[in-house]
Amino acid sequence: MVGGLLPAGTTLPPLPHLLAVLLATGGVVAALRRRRPAVTGRRVLALAPWMALGSAAHVLYVVDALPPLIAPLAGSPTVYLTVGSLAGAAWLAADAARPERVGGTLATTGAALLVPVVAAAVGAGLSPVGARWSAVALGLTVPIAGGTWLGLTRFRPEVAVTGGVGALAVFGHALDGVSTAVGTTQLGFGERTPVSRILLEIGGLPSLPVIGDGWLFLLVKLAVASAVVWLFAAYVRETPAEGYLLLGFVAAMGLGPAAHNLLLFSVAA
């Protein structure tokens, strides 16, 4: 019964890889707790490339473009621990070297790792049709996310305290909603998460251009993301470090799957 609640494709790596990832993650978490680097909105926002990095690495895993030795580290959900431990280690190193420039270093390092991974995925085989629809999804998301954020901050001005991290959360979930709708409607992709699949498969609804029946899924994503950001506003104001960190996790839950969708469409459609 539990398996039916998990996304399709969820696997565990071989025991040696699993132990290595768990030990690395545990070590990085212990080091972060011991050093306690400052957590700010700018630093959490700088983790955006790392959020996309895990998704890009998983696409390489899906298209079987990784060496066998490291491929298990990019499976789902192991890839989240793999990239999370790398990001944590980068944060520790940046904080030890130049604490005043942690945000810039984190963003630069994440982008430097992301670019070759994306290039490797595209090099494995680019789908012009899929790439075109990925661009359409991104283009649609910008005004949708922008309008949602503008409306949210206008009707709930206190949300503005979440800053770029709150905006990233709304954008990430909007992009996940739009790209999922486009992928299922235009490219024939399926949704791996059971709850999302139910929303996409509800019958009797009118279809919209480009996103088809996926508008309900998108609407729910926007509503939930907006509600969470609003609820986190007080948390960010009262306990900024914890609030920004948890809101960053919310953003990653949207931006990660969205980046996965866009890249996968571009190479596998």
PDB file of C-alpha atoms in Angstrom, residues 13-261:
ATOM      1  CA  PRO A  13      20.953   2.305  -4.715  1.00  0.00           C
ATOM      2  CA  PRO A  14      23.170  -0.703  -3.944  1.00  0.00           C
ATOM      3  CA  LEU A  15      24.212  -0.916  -0.300  1.00  0.00           C
ATOM      4  CA  PRO A  16      27.778   0.458  -0.767  1.00  0.00           C
ATOM      5  CA  HIS A  17      26.462   3.549  -2.560  1.00  0.00           C
ATOM      6  CA  LEU A  18      23.685   4.008  -0.006  1.00  0.00           C
ATOM      7  CA  LEU A  19      26.127   3.816   2.907  1.00  0.00           C
ATOM      8  CA  ALA A  20      28.496   6.270   1.228  1.00  0.00           C
ATOM      9  CA  VAL A  21      25.702   8.791   0.658  1.00  0.00           C
ATOM     10  CA  LEU A  22      24.337   8.427   4.183  1.00  0.00           C
ATOM     11  CA  LEU A  23      27.792   8.835   5.737  1.00  0.00           C
ATOM     12  CA  ALA A  24      28.559  11.873   3.583  1.00  0.00           C
ATOM     13  CA  THR A  25      25.204  13.463   4.386  1.00  0.00           C
ATOM     14  CA  GLY A  26      25.568  12.752   8.097  1.00  0.00           C
ATOM     15  CA  GLY A  27      29.077  14.186   8.146  1.00  0.00           C
ATOM     16  CA  VAL A  28      28.064  17.373   6.365  1.00  0.00           C
ATOM     17  CA  VAL A  29      25.008  17.858   8.583  1.00  0.00           C
ATOM     18  CA  ALA A  30      27.150  17.384  11.714  1.00  0.00           C
ATOM     19  CA  ALA A  31      29.710  19.883  10.418  1.00  0.00           C
ATOM     20  CA  LEU A  32      27.006  22.424   9.612  1.00  0.00           C
ATOM     21  CA  ARG A  33      25.490  22.058  13.080  1.00  0.00           C
ATOM     22  CA  ARG A  34      28.898  22.521  14.645  1.00  0.00           C
ATOM     23  CA  ARG A  35      29.896  25.576  12.596  1.00  0.00           C
ATOM     24  CA  ARG A  36      26.397  27.075  12.307  1.00  0.00           C
ATOM     25  CA  PRO A  37      27.021  29.381   9.321  1.00  0.00           C
ATOM     26  CA  ALA A  38      24.708  32.370   9.080  1.00  0.00           C
ATOM     27  CA  VAL A  39      21.500  31.697   7.112  1.00  0.00           C
ATOM     28  CA  THR A  40      20.103  34.638   5.169  1.00  0.00           C
ATOM     29  CA  GLY A  41      17.606  35.001   2.353  1.00  0.00           C
ATOM     30  CA  ARG A  42      20.422  35.783  -0.084  1.00  0.00           C
ATOM     31  CA  ARG A  43      22.332  32.635   0.830  1.00  0.00           C
ATOM     32  CA  VAL A  44      19.275  30.407   0.520  1.00  0.00           C
ATOM     33  CA  LEU A  45      18.448  32.023  -2.814  1.00  0.00           C
ATOM     34  CA  ALA A  46      21.992  31.202  -3.964  1.00  0.00           C
ATOM     35  CA  LEU A  47      21.113  27.510  -3.641  1.00  0.00           C
ATOM     36  CA  ALA A  48      18.793  27.723  -6.679  1.00  0.00           C
ATOM     37  CA  PRO A  49      21.420  26.287  -9.099  1.00  0.00           C
ATOM     38  CA  TRP A  50      21.944  23.382  -6.702  1.00  0.00           C
ATOM     39  CA  MET A  51      18.205  22.675  -6.721  1.00  0.00           C
ATOM     40  CA  ALA A  52      18.348  22.383 -10.508  1.00  0.00           C
ATOM     41  CA  LEU A  53      21.605  20.394 -10.380  1.00  0.00           C
ATOM     42  CA  GLY A  54      19.982  17.420  -8.670  1.00  0.00           C
ATOM     43  CA  SER A  55      17.226  17.339 -11.271  1.00  0.00           C
ATOM     44  CA  ALA A  56      19.694  17.581 -14.155  1.00  0.00           C
ATOM     45  CA  ALA A  57      21.780  14.757 -12.722  1.00  0.00           C
ATOM     46  CA  HIS A  58      18.653  12.617 -12.416  1.00  0.00           C
ATOM     47  CA  VAL A  59      17.853  13.239 -16.089  1.00  0.00           C
ATOM     48  CA  LEU A  60      21.293  11.806 -16.956  1.00  0.00           C
ATOM     49  CA  TYR A  61      20.341   8.802 -14.846  1.00  0.00           C
ATOM     50  CA  VAL A  62      16.999   8.415 -16.642  1.00  0.00           C
ATOM     51  CA  VAL A  63      18.576   8.520 -20.118  1.00  0.00           C
ATOM     52  CA  ASP A  64      21.355   6.162 -18.985  1.00  0.00           C
ATOM     53  CA  ALA A  65      24.142   8.661 -19.678  1.00  0.00           C
ATOM     54  CA  LEU A  66      26.087   8.257 -16.434  1.00  0.00           C
ATOM     55  CA  PRO A  67      29.054   5.935 -15.776  1.00  0.00           C
ATOM     56  CA  PRO A  68      27.909   2.795 -13.930  1.00  0.00           C
ATOM     57  CA  LEU A  69      30.060   3.639 -10.907  1.00  0.00           C
ATOM     58  CA  ILE A  70      28.250   6.884 -10.095  1.00  0.00           C
ATOM     59  CA  ALA A  71      24.860   6.274 -11.735  1.00  0.00           C
ATOM     60  CA  PRO A  72      23.235   4.907  -8.503  1.00  0.00           C
ATOM     61  CA  LEU A  73      24.011   8.209  -6.782  1.00  0.00           C
ATOM     62  CA  ALA A  74      21.691  10.023  -9.202  1.00  0.00           C
ATOM     63  CA  GLY A  75      18.636   7.815  -8.775  1.00  0.00           C
ATOM     64  CA  SER A  76      15.530   9.038  -6.983  1.00  0.00           C
ATOM     65  CA  PRO A  77      15.501   9.869  -4.090  1.00  0.00           C
ATOM     66  CA  THR A  78      19.258   9.313  -3.565  1.00  0.00           C
ATOM     67  CA  VAL A  79      20.164  12.230  -5.817  1.00  0.00           C
ATOM     68  CA  TYR A  80      18.692  14.664  -3.276  1.00  0.00           C
ATOM     69  CA  LEU A  81      21.084  13.444  -0.588  1.00  0.00           C
ATOM     70  CA  THR A  82      23.993  13.398  -3.042  1.00  0.00           C
ATOM     71  CA  VAL A  83      23.521  16.981  -4.177  1.00  0.00           C
ATOM     72  CA  GLY A  84      22.462  18.147  -0.721  1.00  0.00           C
ATOM     73  CA  SER A  85      25.707  16.895   0.809  1.00  0.00           C
ATOM     74  CA  LEU A  86      27.722  18.567  -1.980  1.00  0.00           C
ATOM     75  CA  ALA A  87      25.883  21.859  -1.472  1.00  0.00           C
ATOM     76  CA  GLY A  88      26.387  21.662   2.287  1.00  0.00           C
ATOM     77  CA  ALA A  89      30.096  20.991   1.838  1.00  0.00           C
ATOM     78  CA  ALA A  90      30.355  23.940  -0.570  1.00  0.00           C
ATOM     79  CA  TRP A  91      28.585  26.156   1.968  1.00  0.00           C
ATOM     80  CA  LEU A  92      31.026  25.095   4.699  1.00  0.00           C
ATOM     81  CA  ALA A  93      34.041  25.712   2.473  1.00  0.00           C
ATOM     82  CA  ALA A  94      32.758  29.125   1.366  1.00  0.00           C
ATOM     83  CA  ASP A  95      31.967  30.151   4.930  1.00  0.00           C
ATOM     84  CA  ALA A  96      35.449  29.157   6.085  1.00  0.00           C
ATOM     85  CA  ALA A  97      37.223  30.923   3.201  1.00  0.00           C
ATOM     86  CA  ARG A  98      35.261  34.166   2.683  1.00  0.00           C
ATOM     87  CA  PRO A  99      32.214  34.456   4.962  1.00  0.00           C
ATOM     88  CA  GLU A 100      31.229  37.804   3.458  1.00  0.00           C
ATOM     89  CA  ARG A 101      30.830  36.264  -0.009  1.00  0.00           C
ATOM     90  CA  VAL A 102      29.120  32.966   0.756  1.00  0.00           C
ATOM     91  CA  GLY A 103      26.063  33.717  -1.361  1.00  0.00           C
ATOM     92  CA  GLY A 104      28.022  34.549  -4.482  1.00  0.00           C
ATOM     93  CA  THR A 105      30.342  31.587  -4.046  1.00  0.00           C
ATOM     94  CA  LEU A 106      27.451  29.176  -3.546  1.00  0.00           C
ATOM     95  CA  ALA A 107      25.616  30.422  -6.636  1.00  0.00           C
ATOM     96  CA  THR A 108      28.757  30.395  -8.784  1.00  0.00           C
ATOM     97  CA  THR A 109      29.806  26.916  -7.674  1.00  0.00           C
ATOM     98  CA  GLY A 110      26.337  25.497  -8.234  1.00  0.00           C
ATOM     99  CA  ALA A 111      26.106  27.040 -11.696  1.00  0.00           C
ATOM    100  CA  ALA A 112      29.590  25.794 -12.580  1.00  0.00           C
ATOM    101  CA  LEU A 113      28.482  22.235 -11.808  1.00  0.00           C
ATOM    102  CA  LEU A 114      25.060  22.610 -13.406  1.00  0.00           C
ATOM    103  CA  VAL A 115      26.279  23.777 -16.830  1.00  0.00           C
ATOM    104  CA  PRO A 116      28.331  20.673 -17.734  1.00  0.00           C
ATOM    105  CA  VAL A 117      25.606  18.343 -16.450  1.00  0.00           C
ATOM    106  CA  VAL A 118      23.006  20.055 -18.647  1.00  0.00           C
ATOM    107  CA  ALA A 119      25.469  20.026 -21.556  1.00  0.00           C
ATOM    108  CA  ALA A 120      26.026  16.294 -21.091  1.00  0.00           C
ATOM    109  CA  ALA A 121      22.262  15.668 -21.120  1.00  0.00           C
ATOM    110  CA  VAL A 122      21.765  17.738 -24.265  1.00  0.00           C
ATOM    111  CA  GLY A 123      24.790  16.093 -25.849  1.00  0.00           C
ATOM    112  CA  ALA A 124      23.185  12.688 -25.317  1.00  0.00           C
ATOM    113  CA  GLY A 125      20.466  13.725 -27.768  1.00  0.00           C
ATOM    114  CA  LEU A 126      18.460  16.915 -28.178  1.00  0.00           C
ATOM    115  CA  SER A 127      14.778  16.750 -29.088  1.00  0.00           C
ATOM    116  CA  PRO A 128      13.827  19.907 -31.032  1.00  0.00           C
ATOM    117  CA  VAL A 129      10.128  19.351 -30.349  1.00  0.00           C
ATOM    118  CA  GLY A 130      10.685  18.796 -26.641  1.00  0.00           C
ATOM    119  CA  ALA A 131      13.041  21.777 -26.384  1.00  0.00           C
ATOM    120  CA  ARG A 132      10.466  23.983 -28.070  1.00  0.00           C
ATOM    121  CA  TRP A 133       7.739  22.979 -25.632  1.00  0.00           C
ATOM    122  CA  SER A 134      10.128  23.464 -22.714  1.00  0.00           C
ATOM    123  CA  ALA A 135      10.705  27.014 -23.919  1.00  0.00           C
ATOM    124  CA  VAL A 136       6.929  27.524 -24.217  1.00  0.00           C
ATOM    125  CA  ALA A 137       6.438  26.276 -20.640  1.00  0.00           C
ATOM    126  CA  LEU A 138       9.125  28.635 -19.349  1.00  0.00           C
ATOM    127  CA  GLY A 139       7.667  31.537 -21.307  1.00  0.00           C
ATOM    128  CA  LEU A 140       4.180  30.912 -19.924  1.00  0.00           C
ATOM    129  CA  THR A 141       5.454  30.580 -16.376  1.00  0.00           C
ATOM    130  CA  VAL A 142       7.081  34.015 -16.158  1.00  0.00           C
ATOM    131  CA  PRO A 143       3.834  36.052 -16.398  1.00  0.00           C
ATOM    132  CA  ILE A 144       1.846  33.464 -14.418  1.00  0.00           C
ATOM    133  CA  ALA A 145       4.334  33.417 -11.531  1.00  0.00           C
ATOM    134  CA  GLY A 146       4.812  37.168 -11.717  1.00  0.00           C
ATOM    135  CA  GLY A 147       1.089  37.816 -11.586  1.00  0.00           C
ATOM    136  CA  THR A 148       0.649  35.378  -8.703  1.00  0.00           C
ATOM    137  CA  TRP A 149       3.453  36.996  -6.687  1.00  0.00           C
ATOM    138  CA  LEU A 150       2.132  40.488  -7.397  1.00  0.00           C
ATOM    139  CA  GLY A 151      -1.381  39.516  -6.321  1.00  0.00           C
ATOM    140  CA  LEU A 152      -0.108  37.724  -3.224  1.00  0.00           C
ATOM    141  CA  THR A 153       1.994  40.654  -2.026  1.00  0.00           C
ATOM    142  CA  ARG A 154      -0.810  43.108  -2.771  1.00  0.00           C
ATOM    143  CA  PHE A 155      -3.505  41.222  -0.834  1.00  0.00           C
ATOM    144  CA  ARG A 156      -1.099  39.983   1.843  1.00  0.00           C
ATOM    145  CA  PRO A 157       1.612  42.672   2.139  1.00  0.00           C
ATOM    146  CA  GLU A 158       3.305  40.802   4.996  1.00  0.00           C
ATOM    147  CA  VAL A 159       4.450  38.185   2.465  1.00  0.00           C
ATOM    148  CA  ALA A 160       7.007  40.687   1.139  1.00  0.00           C
ATOM    149  CA  VAL A 161       9.254  39.826   4.102  1.00  0.00           C
ATOM    150  CA  THR A 162      10.046  36.470   2.447  1.00  0.00           C
ATOM    151  CA  GLY A 163      11.754  38.357  -0.380  1.00  0.00           C
ATOM    152  CA  GLY A 164      13.481  36.477  -3.160  1.00  0.00           C
ATOM    153  CA  VAL A 165      13.070  33.107  -1.450  1.00  0.00           C
ATOM    154  CA  GLY A 166       9.296  33.476  -1.330  1.00  0.00           C
ATOM    155  CA  ALA A 167       9.233  34.609  -4.960  1.00  0.00           C
ATOM    156  CA  LEU A 168      11.410  31.624  -5.920  1.00  0.00           C
ATOM    157  CA  ALA A 169       8.986  29.268  -4.179  1.00  0.00           C
ATOM    158  CA  VAL A 170       6.049  30.672  -6.146  1.00  0.00           C
ATOM    159  CA  PHE A 171       8.010  30.626  -9.412  1.00  0.00           C
ATOM    160  CA  GLY A 172       9.286  27.071  -8.866  1.00  0.00           C
ATOM    161  CA  HIS A 173       5.843  25.637  -8.220  1.00  0.00           C
ATOM    162  CA  ALA A 174       4.326  27.620 -11.075  1.00  0.00           C
ATOM    163  CA  LEU A 175       6.978  26.245 -13.427  1.00  0.00           C
ATOM    164  CA  ASP A 176       6.375  22.723 -12.143  1.00  0.00           C
ATOM    165  CA  GLY A 177       2.643  23.113 -12.731  1.00  0.00           C
ATOM    166  CA  VAL A 178       2.973  24.600 -16.216  1.00  0.00           C
ATOM    167  CA  SER A 179       5.674  22.192 -17.380  1.00  0.00           C
ATOM    168  CA  THR A 180       3.762  19.174 -16.073  1.00  0.00           C
ATOM    169  CA  ALA A 181       0.595  20.322 -17.844  1.00  0.00           C
ATOM    170  CA  VAL A 182       2.489  20.952 -21.092  1.00  0.00           C
ATOM    171  CA  GLY A 183       4.327  17.639 -20.877  1.00  0.00           C
ATOM    172  CA  THR A 184       1.205  15.564 -20.338  1.00  0.00           C
ATOM    173  CA  THR A 185      -0.900  17.479 -22.876  1.00  0.00           C
ATOM    174  CA  GLN A 186       1.558  18.092 -25.699  1.00  0.00           C
ATOM    175  CA  LEU A 187       4.290  15.455 -25.315  1.00  0.00           C
ATOM    176  CA  GLY A 188       2.506  12.444 -23.860  1.00  0.00           C
ATOM    177  CA  PHE A 189       4.515  12.293 -20.632  1.00  0.00           C
ATOM    178  CA  GLY A 190       2.913  10.810 -17.527  1.00  0.00           C
ATOM    179  CA  GLU A 191       2.946  12.110 -13.970  1.00  0.00           C
ATOM    180  CA  ARG A 192       4.828   9.916 -11.464  1.00  0.00           C
ATOM    181  CA  THR A 193       3.303  11.279  -8.244  1.00  0.00           C
ATOM    182  CA  PRO A 194      -0.091   9.688  -7.425  1.00  0.00           C
ATOM    183  CA  VAL A 195      -1.829  12.822  -6.077  1.00  0.00           C
ATOM    184  CA  SER A 196      -0.667  14.901  -9.037  1.00  0.00           C
ATOM    185  CA  ARG A 197      -1.790  12.178 -11.423  1.00  0.00           C
ATOM    186  CA  ILE A 198      -5.280  12.239  -9.916  1.00  0.00           C
ATOM    187  CA  LEU A 199      -5.535  16.007 -10.449  1.00  0.00           C
ATOM    188  CA  LEU A 200      -4.417  15.629 -14.051  1.00  0.00           C
ATOM    189  CA  GLU A 201      -6.833  12.807 -14.756  1.00  0.00           C
ATOM    190  CA  ILE A 202     -10.021  14.318 -13.329  1.00  0.00           C
ATOM    191  CA  GLY A 203     -12.524  14.146 -16.163  1.00  0.00           C
ATOM    192  CA  GLY A 204     -15.337  16.423 -17.218  1.00  0.00           C
ATOM    193  CA  LEU A 205     -13.249  19.602 -17.143  1.00  0.00           C
ATOM    194  CA  PRO A 206     -12.906  22.033 -20.034  1.00  0.00           C
ATOM    195  CA  SER A 207      -9.485  22.076 -21.683  1.00  0.00           C
ATOM    196  CA  LEU A 208      -7.374  25.158 -22.195  1.00  0.00           C
ATOM    197  CA  PRO A 209      -4.923  25.829 -25.037  1.00  0.00           C
ATOM    198  CA  VAL A 210      -1.416  24.418 -24.516  1.00  0.00           C
ATOM    199  CA  ILE A 211      -2.009  23.080 -20.981  1.00  0.00           C
ATOM    200  CA  GLY A 212      -5.204  21.093 -21.725  1.00  0.00           C
ATOM    201  CA  ASP A 213      -6.770  19.613 -18.579  1.00  0.00           C
ATOM    202  CA  GLY A 214      -3.647  20.485 -16.580  1.00  0.00           C
ATOM    203  CA  TRP A 215      -5.023  23.877 -15.546  1.00  0.00           C
ATOM    204  CA  LEU A 216      -6.541  22.364 -12.387  1.00  0.00           C
ATOM    205  CA  PHE A 217      -3.180  20.904 -11.373  1.00  0.00           C
ATOM    206  CA  LEU A 218      -1.538  24.286 -12.023  1.00  0.00           C
ATOM    207  CA  LEU A 219      -4.217  26.129 -10.053  1.00  0.00           C
ATOM    208  CA  VAL A 220      -3.765  23.823  -7.053  1.00  0.00           C
ATOM    209  CA  LYS A 221       0.023  24.227  -7.211  1.00  0.00           C
ATOM    210  CA  LEU A 222      -0.266  28.017  -7.245  1.00  0.00           C
ATOM    211  CA  ALA A 223      -2.815  28.049  -4.424  1.00  0.00           C
ATOM    212  CA  VAL A 224      -0.778  25.730  -2.186  1.00  0.00           C
ATOM    213  CA  ALA A 225       2.513  27.528  -2.861  1.00  0.00           C
ATOM    214  CA  SER A 226       0.928  30.927  -2.176  1.00  0.00           C
ATOM    215  CA  ALA A 227      -0.656  29.685   1.050  1.00  0.00           C
ATOM    216  CA  VAL A 228       2.612  28.176   2.282  1.00  0.00           C
ATOM    217  CA  VAL A 229       4.592  31.340   1.530  1.00  0.00           C
ATOM    218  CA  TRP A 230       1.969  33.411   3.339  1.00  0.00           C
ATOM    219  CA  LEU A 231       2.055  31.100   6.366  1.00  0.00           C
ATOM    220  CA  PHE A 232       5.860  31.215   6.420  1.00  0.00           C
ATOM    221  CA  ALA A 233       5.966  35.017   6.407  1.00  0.00           C
ATOM    222  CA  ALA A 234       5.582  35.257  10.193  1.00  0.00           C
ATOM    223  CA  TYR A 235       8.141  32.483  10.672  1.00  0.00           C
ATOM    224  CA  VAL A 236      10.677  34.306   8.496  1.00  0.00           C
ATOM    225  CA  ARG A 237      10.056  37.560  10.362  1.00  0.00           C
ATOM    226  CA  GLU A 238      10.412  36.003  13.837  1.00  0.00           C
ATOM    227  CA  THR A 239      13.087  33.366  13.144  1.00  0.00           C
ATOM    228  CA  PRO A 240      14.775  34.324   9.880  1.00  0.00           C
ATOM    229  CA  ALA A 241      17.402  31.564   9.764  1.00  0.00           C
ATOM    230  CA  GLU A 242      14.980  28.675  10.206  1.00  0.00           C
ATOM    231  CA  GLY A 243      12.227  30.377   8.220  1.00  0.00           C
ATOM    232  CA  TYR A 244      14.400  31.027   5.168  1.00  0.00           C
ATOM    233  CA  LEU A 245      15.861  27.537   5.303  1.00  0.00           C
ATOM    234  CA  LEU A 246      12.485  25.804   5.411  1.00  0.00           C
ATOM    235  CA  LEU A 247      11.044  28.127   2.767  1.00  0.00           C
ATOM    236  CA  GLY A 248      14.055  27.285   0.606  1.00  0.00           C
ATOM    237  CA  PHE A 249      13.116  23.630   0.965  1.00  0.00           C
ATOM    238  CA  VAL A 250       9.600  24.487  -0.221  1.00  0.00           C
ATOM    239  CA  ALA A 251      11.093  26.294  -3.216  1.00  0.00           C
ATOM    240  CA  ALA A 252      13.265  23.282  -4.026  1.00  0.00           C
ATOM    241  CA  MET A 253      10.199  21.016  -4.047  1.00  0.00           C
ATOM    242  CA  GLY A 254       8.873  23.077  -6.948  1.00  0.00           C
ATOM    243  CA  LEU A 255      11.992  24.196  -8.797  1.00  0.00           C
ATOM    244  CA  GLY A 256      13.639  20.770  -8.717  1.00  0.00           C
ATOM    245  CA  PRO A 257      10.816  18.840 -10.450  1.00  0.00           C
ATOM    246  CA  ALA A 258      10.286  21.768 -12.829  1.00  0.00           C
ATOM    247  CA  ALA A 259      13.931  21.776 -13.935  1.00  0.00           C
ATOM    248  CA  HIS A 260      13.719  17.998 -14.332  1.00  0.00           C
ATOM    249  CA  ASN A 261      10.669  18.373 -16.576  1.00  0.00           C
TER     250      ASN A 261
END
